[in-house]
């Protein structure tokens, strides 16, 4: 996912004198908050063609690769199974080796099947609401048809099998296969999750890349570098982790605390003399959410850019999205700031980043 489409900047209470003030912020009653107008038909039409996750799509290349690998492994497994009698005649130890190879092939078949299913999940998430509704209806109709023919097709066949086959041995074999399959699925799930979940060191590395790239943008605009503030970083890191754990994305947390209130609660002094009779009492903040894979950016929305799952790529993508947002760009290039703290967290799907400025 890309970062939220908000251009919100939290920078409180700048005063020139004690009797005159200036407030710079986001008007919550601006046009960005106005809902769509129209009759019921237009609203239904808008809902039908709306995408809840417009940046999520099927990675066709990866999907076809996984299907190809699964097909090839199934063919190899089928060949090995068909030749099992020959291996038994040749040598018993060779048969044992073939069994190990067969189990290994089954493991990789399950692994790439899991990856293909995850890819399909992302593809379904990217569909319009109408397409999802049609898909659900088709699944219900198909399930109903299967249920209708169950008694005519499944039951007679099962009764016929009961007459000629020992059910007890089949149940034992099936139970053994199910247990093996469940263990394989658990192992595959844990392996894939470990591969995709960033470590604490990787998140810290991503923060450093964002810090370096922020100063790089400032130097390109003849502005001095920002100094890393570990206290600001803790405030930013806590907010990113809070958003990741509690499933929200906003400058105001679930306790109704804005960035300045959060900084004050953690003992950070938000008062700052700016010179010339000016002072500020607050902190600025940027937040961003970035997914990996094909991501569409506002500066080139028609051509998705691939974001790989590594700290530098995540940091580059976040900075790109911020710099093409006037509010976020204004915070990054604000000459009144001289300190920065950055915190990055991971919610299982997206990287959530917070920049705090003072």
Short mmCIF file of C-alpha atoms in Angstrom, two decimals:
data_model
loop_
_atom_site.label_atom_id
_atom_site.label_comp_id
_atom_site.label_asym_id
_atom_site.label_seq_id
_atom_site.Cartn_x
_atom_site.Cartn_y
_atom_site.Cartn_z
CA UNK A 1 0.00 0.00 0.00
CA UNK A 2 1.07 3.51 -0.58
CA UNK A 3 1.02 6.21 2.06
CA UNK A 4 -2.29 7.75 3.04
CA UNK A 5 -3.55 10.49 0.80
CA UNK A 6 -3.46 13.06 3.56
CA UNK A 7 -1.57 16.30 3.34
CA UNK A 8 -1.93 16.98 7.05
CA UNK A 9 0.70 18.95 8.89
CA UNK A 10 0.57 19.40 12.63
CA UNK A 11 2.37 22.60 13.61
CA UNK A 12 0.75 24.49 16.48
CA UNK A 13 0.47 28.06 17.69
CA UNK A 14 3.12 30.24 16.07
CA UNK A 15 3.02 33.74 17.59
CA UNK A 16 4.74 36.97 16.60
CA UNK A 17 3.66 38.90 19.69
CA UNK A 18 1.64 38.01 22.73
CA UNK A 19 -1.46 39.69 21.27
CA UNK A 20 -1.24 38.52 17.65
CA UNK A 21 -1.11 34.91 16.45
CA UNK A 22 -0.89 32.81 13.37
CA UNK A 23 -2.07 29.21 13.03
CA UNK A 24 -0.91 26.96 10.26
CA UNK A 25 -2.74 23.65 9.82
CA UNK A 26 -5.35 21.63 7.99
CA UNK A 27 -8.96 22.75 7.83
CA UNK A 28 -11.09 19.66 8.62
CA UNK A 29 -14.05 21.33 6.90
CA UNK A 30 -12.22 21.74 3.59
CA UNK A 31 -13.40 20.14 0.35
CA UNK A 32 -11.38 17.03 1.12
CA UNK A 33 -13.97 16.13 3.75
CA UNK A 34 -17.08 16.73 1.62
CA UNK A 35 -18.88 13.52 0.63
CA UNK A 36 -20.05 12.63 -2.87
CA UNK A 37 -23.41 14.09 -3.84
CA UNK A 38 -25.90 12.40 -6.01
CA UNK A 39 -28.92 10.22 -6.04
CA UNK A 40 -29.11 6.62 -4.89
CA UNK A 41 -28.29 5.24 -8.36
CA UNK A 42 -25.10 7.27 -8.61
CA UNK A 43 -24.05 6.23 -5.11
CA UNK A 44 -24.68 2.58 -5.96
CA UNK A 45 -22.72 2.97 -9.19
CA UNK A 46 -19.82 4.60 -7.35
CA UNK A 47 -19.82 1.80 -4.76
CA UNK A 48 -19.97 -0.88 -7.48
CA UNK A 49 -16.87 0.44 -9.26
CA UNK A 50 -14.97 1.51 -6.14
CA UNK A 51 -11.80 -0.33 -5.05
CA UNK A 52 -11.08 -0.57 -1.35
CA UNK A 53 -7.46 -1.58 -2.05
CA UNK A 54 -6.63 0.05 -5.43
CA UNK A 55 -2.91 -0.70 -5.14
CA UNK A 56 -3.32 -4.41 -4.49
CA UNK A 57 -3.20 -6.56 -7.60
CA UNK A 58 -2.28 -9.99 -8.88
CA UNK A 59 1.42 -10.31 -9.68
CA UNK A 60 0.87 -12.30 -12.84
CA UNK A 61 4.54 -13.07 -13.44
CA UNK A 62 5.07 -14.46 -9.94
CA UNK A 63 1.75 -16.34 -10.09
CA UNK A 64 2.58 -18.05 -13.41
CA UNK A 65 6.05 -18.89 -12.12
CA UNK A 66 4.59 -20.54 -9.00
CA UNK A 67 2.04 -22.49 -11.09
CA UNK A 68 4.78 -23.62 -13.46
CA UNK A 69 6.97 -24.82 -10.58
CA UNK A 70 4.03 -26.64 -8.97
CA UNK A 71 3.16 -28.34 -12.27
CA UNK A 72 6.76 -29.44 -12.86
CA UNK A 73 7.09 -30.80 -9.32
CA UNK A 74 3.79 -32.70 -9.63
CA UNK A 75 4.97 -34.29 -12.89
CA UNK A 76 8.25 -35.37 -11.27
CA UNK A 77 6.39 -36.73 -8.24
CA UNK A 78 4.01 -38.64 -10.52
CA UNK A 79 6.91 -40.18 -12.42
CA UNK A 80 8.62 -41.24 -9.19
CA UNK A 81 5.38 -42.77 -7.87
CA UNK A 82 4.76 -44.69 -11.09
CA UNK A 83 8.30 -46.14 -10.95
CA UNK A 84 8.18 -47.08 -7.28
CA UNK A 85 7.79 -50.80 -8.05
CA UNK A 86 10.95 -50.76 -10.15
CA UNK A 87 12.92 -49.08 -7.34
CA UNK A 88 11.64 -51.72 -4.89
CA UNK A 89 12.98 -54.51 -7.07
CA UNK A 90 16.38 -52.82 -7.49
CA UNK A 91 17.09 -52.05 -3.83
CA UNK A 92 15.29 -51.32 -0.57
CA UNK A 93 17.64 -48.44 0.38
CA UNK A 94 17.00 -46.86 -3.02
CA UNK A 95 13.27 -46.98 -2.28
CA UNK A 96 13.93 -45.19 1.02
CA UNK A 97 15.86 -42.49 -0.84
CA UNK A 98 12.99 -42.08 -3.30
CA UNK A 99 10.54 -41.70 -0.40
CA UNK A 100 12.67 -38.88 1.01
CA UNK A 101 12.79 -37.21 -2.42
CA UNK A 102 9.01 -37.59 -2.74
CA UNK A 103 8.39 -35.98 0.64
CA UNK A 104 10.74 -33.12 -0.29
CA UNK A 105 8.82 -32.59 -3.52
CA UNK A 106 5.53 -32.53 -1.59
CA UNK A 107 6.99 -29.91 0.75
CA UNK A 108 7.93 -27.61 -2.13
CA UNK A 109 4.58 -28.20 -3.85
CA UNK A 110 2.82 -27.05 -0.69
CA UNK A 111 5.19 -24.11 -0.30
CA UNK A 112 4.64 -22.74 -3.82
CA UNK A 113 0.91 -23.49 -3.57
CA UNK A 114 0.82 -21.28 -0.48
CA UNK A 115 2.63 -18.49 -2.33
CA UNK A 116 0.20 -18.78 -5.25
CA UNK A 117 -2.78 -18.55 -2.87
CA UNK A 118 -1.30 -15.44 -1.22
CA UNK A 119 -0.88 -13.91 -4.70
CA UNK A 120 -4.52 -14.72 -5.52
CA UNK A 121 -5.54 -13.08 -2.25
CA UNK A 122 -3.83 -9.84 -3.26
CA UNK A 123 -5.51 -10.06 -6.66
CA UNK A 124 -8.97 -10.43 -5.11
CA UNK A 125 -8.29 -7.52 -2.73
CA UNK A 126 -7.63 -5.27 -5.72
CA UNK A 127 -10.99 -6.01 -7.40
CA UNK A 128 -13.84 -3.53 -7.40
CA UNK A 129 -16.69 -3.99 -4.94
CA UNK A 130 -18.94 -5.10 -7.79
CA UNK A 131 -16.49 -7.73 -8.99
CA UNK A 132 -16.18 -9.08 -5.44
CA UNK A 133 -19.97 -9.23 -5.15
CA UNK A 134 -20.27 -11.14 -8.44
CA UNK A 135 -17.52 -13.54 -7.32
CA UNK A 136 -19.33 -14.23 -4.03
CA UNK A 137 -22.59 -14.88 -5.87
CA UNK A 138 -20.88 -17.32 -8.25
CA UNK A 139 -19.31 -19.16 -5.31
CA UNK A 140 -22.69 -19.43 -3.58
CA UNK A 141 -24.33 -20.77 -6.77
CA UNK A 142 -21.51 -23.27 -7.28
CA UNK A 143 -21.72 -24.45 -3.65
CA UNK A 144 -25.46 -24.87 -3.97
CA UNK A 145 -25.06 -26.97 -7.14
CA UNK A 146 -22.48 -29.19 -5.43
CA UNK A 147 -24.84 -29.65 -2.49
CA UNK A 148 -27.72 -30.58 -4.83
CA UNK A 149 -25.82 -33.38 -6.57
CA UNK A 150 -24.17 -34.63 -3.39
CA UNK A 151 -26.70 -37.37 -2.68
CA UNK A 152 -26.75 -38.55 -6.31
CA UNK A 153 -23.00 -38.63 -6.90
CA UNK A 154 -21.03 -38.77 -3.67
CA UNK A 155 -23.17 -41.01 -1.45
CA UNK A 156 -23.63 -43.95 -3.92
CA UNK A 157 -19.90 -43.98 -4.64
CA UNK A 158 -19.09 -44.04 -0.95
CA UNK A 159 -21.53 -46.89 -0.35
CA UNK A 160 -19.92 -48.84 -3.18
CA UNK A 161 -16.47 -48.30 -1.69
CA UNK A 162 -17.67 -49.49 1.73
CA UNK A 163 -18.58 -52.87 0.25
CA UNK A 164 -15.15 -53.70 -1.15
CA UNK A 165 -12.61 -51.72 0.91
CA UNK A 166 -11.61 -51.89 4.55
CA UNK A 167 -12.58 -48.47 5.89
CA UNK A 168 -10.47 -48.75 9.04
CA UNK A 169 -7.19 -48.93 7.10
CA UNK A 170 -8.25 -46.03 4.88
CA UNK A 171 -9.07 -43.87 7.91
CA UNK A 172 -5.65 -44.58 9.42
CA UNK A 173 -3.88 -43.70 6.15
CA UNK A 174 -5.94 -40.53 5.72
CA UNK A 175 -5.27 -39.48 9.32
CA UNK A 176 -1.54 -39.98 8.78
CA UNK A 177 -1.60 -37.96 5.55
CA UNK A 178 -3.58 -35.14 7.19
CA UNK A 179 -1.13 -34.96 10.11
CA UNK A 180 1.83 -34.81 7.72
CA UNK A 181 0.10 -32.15 5.63
CA UNK A 182 -0.73 -30.01 8.68
CA UNK A 183 2.88 -30.15 9.88
CA UNK A 184 4.10 -29.14 6.41
CA UNK A 185 1.66 -26.22 6.21
CA UNK A 186 2.73 -24.96 9.64
CA UNK A 187 6.40 -25.15 8.67
CA UNK A 188 5.78 -23.36 5.37
CA UNK A 189 3.72 -20.63 7.05
CA UNK A 190 6.40 -20.00 9.65
CA UNK A 191 9.13 -19.93 7.00
CA UNK A 192 7.29 -17.48 4.72
CA UNK A 193 6.37 -15.24 7.66
CA UNK A 194 9.98 -15.13 8.85
CA UNK A 195 11.14 -14.26 5.33
CA UNK A 196 8.67 -11.37 4.98
CA UNK A 197 8.81 -9.93 8.52
CA UNK A 198 11.58 -7.34 9.00
CA UNK A 199 13.89 -7.58 12.00
CA UNK A 200 14.40 -4.77 14.52
CA UNK A 201 17.78 -4.03 12.93
CA UNK A 202 16.16 -3.72 9.48
CA UNK A 203 13.57 -1.26 10.81
CA UNK A 204 16.35 0.81 12.41
CA UNK A 205 18.25 0.72 9.13
CA UNK A 206 15.15 1.97 7.30
CA UNK A 207 14.94 4.88 9.78
CA UNK A 208 18.56 5.79 9.03
CA UNK A 209 17.93 5.74 5.27
CA UNK A 210 14.92 8.05 5.72
CA UNK A 211 17.06 10.39 7.85
CA UNK A 212 19.84 10.50 5.23
CA UNK A 213 17.42 11.01 2.34
CA UNK A 214 15.59 13.80 4.24
CA UNK A 215 18.83 15.74 4.68
CA UNK A 216 19.72 15.02 1.07
CA UNK A 217 16.50 16.76 -0.02
CA UNK A 218 17.21 19.70 2.30
CA UNK A 219 20.75 20.15 0.98
CA UNK A 220 19.32 20.14 -2.54
CA UNK A 221 17.18 23.12 -1.51
CA UNK A 222 20.04 25.03 0.20
CA UNK A 223 18.83 24.17 3.71
CA UNK A 224 20.97 22.96 6.63
CA UNK A 225 20.89 19.34 7.71
CA UNK A 226 18.54 18.27 10.49
CA UNK A 227 20.13 16.81 13.63
CA UNK A 228 18.97 13.42 14.87
CA UNK A 229 17.11 13.69 18.19
CA UNK A 230 16.79 10.36 20.00
CA UNK A 231 13.91 11.66 22.17
CA UNK A 232 11.97 12.71 19.09
CA UNK A 233 12.79 9.32 17.54
CA UNK A 234 11.26 7.54 20.55
CA UNK A 235 8.10 9.66 20.20
CA UNK A 236 7.91 8.86 16.47
CA UNK A 237 8.68 5.17 16.98
CA UNK A 238 5.98 4.83 19.66
CA UNK A 239 3.38 6.40 17.35
CA UNK A 240 4.30 4.14 14.42
CA UNK A 241 4.10 1.07 16.67
CA UNK A 242 0.78 2.29 18.11
CA UNK A 243 -0.71 2.62 14.60
CA UNK A 244 0.62 -0.80 13.57
CA UNK A 245 -0.68 -2.62 16.65
CA UNK A 246 -4.07 -0.87 16.92
CA UNK A 247 -4.94 -0.74 13.21
CA UNK A 248 -5.34 3.00 12.65
CA UNK A 249 -3.50 5.60 10.56
CA UNK A 250 -3.79 9.16 11.82
CA UNK A 251 -1.85 11.97 13.47
CA UNK A 252 -4.25 11.76 16.42
CA UNK A 253 -4.02 8.51 18.38
CA UNK A 254 -6.82 6.58 20.07
CA UNK A 255 -6.36 8.67 23.22
CA UNK A 256 -7.17 11.77 21.17
CA UNK A 257 -3.57 13.02 21.45
CA UNK A 258 -2.09 15.02 18.57
CA UNK A 259 1.71 15.06 17.94
CA UNK A 260 2.32 17.94 20.34
CA UNK A 261 0.24 16.33 23.11
CA UNK A 262 2.12 13.05 22.66
CA UNK A 263 5.47 14.87 22.88
CA UNK A 264 4.43 16.74 26.05
CA UNK A 265 3.20 13.48 27.66
CA UNK A 266 6.66 11.98 27.10
CA UNK A 267 8.36 15.01 28.70
CA UNK A 268 9.59 16.70 25.51
CA UNK A 269 9.84 20.51 25.58
CA UNK A 270 7.90 21.80 22.57
CA UNK A 271 8.63 25.54 23.14
CA UNK A 272 11.19 27.02 20.73
CA UNK A 273 12.52 30.55 20.21
CA UNK A 274 12.73 31.39 16.50
CA UNK A 275 14.20 34.89 16.80
CA UNK A 276 12.82 38.24 15.75
CA UNK A 277 9.96 37.98 18.22
CA UNK A 278 8.82 34.63 16.82
CA UNK A 279 8.49 31.40 18.72
CA UNK A 280 6.76 28.05 18.16
CA UNK A 281 5.04 25.76 20.62
CA UNK A 282 4.56 22.38 19.01
CA UNK A 283 6.14 19.81 16.73
CA UNK A 284 5.62 18.97 13.07
CA UNK A 285 4.84 15.46 11.88
CA UNK A 286 4.71 13.35 8.70
CA UNK A 287 3.25 9.84 8.67
CA UNK A 288 3.40 7.35 5.82
CA UNK A 289 2.33 3.82 4.97
CA UNK A 290 4.18 1.83 2.30
CA UNK A 291 3.68 -1.68 0.97
CA UNK A 292 6.03 -3.77 -1.13
CA UNK A 293 5.42 -4.96 -4.68
CA UNK A 294 3.82 -2.82 -7.40
CA UNK A 295 2.98 0.60 -5.95
CA UNK A 296 1.36 3.55 -7.73
CA UNK A 297 2.70 6.99 -6.80
CA UNK A 298 0.82 10.25 -7.26
CA UNK A 299 3.50 11.70 -9.57
CA UNK A 300 3.16 8.79 -12.05
CA UNK A 301 -0.03 6.95 -11.08
CA UNK A 302 -0.52 5.17 -14.43
CA UNK A 303 2.84 3.37 -14.20
CA UNK A 304 3.28 1.28 -11.02
CA UNK A 305 6.75 1.11 -9.49
CA UNK A 306 8.07 -2.06 -7.90
CA UNK A 307 9.17 -1.60 -4.27
CA UNK A 308 11.34 -4.43 -3.02
CA UNK A 309 11.28 -5.64 0.58
CA UNK A 310 14.49 -4.05 1.82
CA UNK A 311 15.13 -0.99 4.04
CA UNK A 312 16.58 1.30 1.37
CA UNK A 313 13.77 0.63 -1.15
CA UNK A 314 11.11 1.27 1.54
CA UNK A 315 12.82 4.53 2.59
CA UNK A 316 13.17 5.69 -1.04
CA UNK A 317 9.49 5.00 -1.75
CA UNK A 318 8.34 6.82 1.40
CA UNK A 319 10.45 9.89 0.59
CA UNK A 320 9.16 9.92 -2.98
CA UNK A 321 5.55 9.93 -1.84
CA UNK A 322 6.19 12.62 0.80
CA UNK A 323 8.03 14.94 -1.58
CA UNK A 324 5.06 14.93 -4.00
CA UNK A 325 2.66 15.90 -1.21
CA UNK A 326 2.68 19.67 -0.48
CA UNK A 327 2.05 19.33 3.26
CA UNK A 328 4.65 16.64 3.85
CA UNK A 329 7.17 18.36 1.56
CA UNK A 330 6.61 21.59 3.51
CA UNK A 331 7.60 19.88 6.76
CA UNK A 332 10.72 18.32 5.24
CA UNK A 333 11.89 21.64 3.75
CA UNK A 334 10.84 23.90 6.64
CA UNK A 335 13.78 26.16 7.56
CA UNK A 336 12.37 26.58 11.09
CA UNK A 337 13.21 23.00 12.01
CA UNK A 338 16.66 21.84 13.06
CA UNK A 339 15.94 18.46 14.74
CA UNK A 340 14.21 15.29 13.58
CA UNK A 341 13.23 11.89 14.97
CA UNK A 342 12.05 8.95 12.84
CA UNK A 343 10.31 5.70 13.77
CA UNK A 344 9.33 2.79 11.52
CA UNK A 345 7.07 -0.18 12.39
CA UNK A 346 5.56 -3.11 10.47
CA UNK A 347 1.90 -4.17 10.77
CA UNK A 348 2.16 -7.48 8.87
CA UNK A 349 1.45 -5.95 5.44
CA UNK A 350 2.75 -2.39 5.34
CA UNK A 351 5.65 -0.35 6.71
CA UNK A 352 4.37 2.54 8.84
CA UNK A 353 6.70 5.50 9.30
CA UNK A 354 6.55 8.66 11.41
CA UNK A 355 8.77 11.76 11.12
CA UNK A 356 8.69 14.26 14.00
CA UNK A 357 10.26 17.72 13.51
CA UNK A 358 11.28 20.40 16.02
#
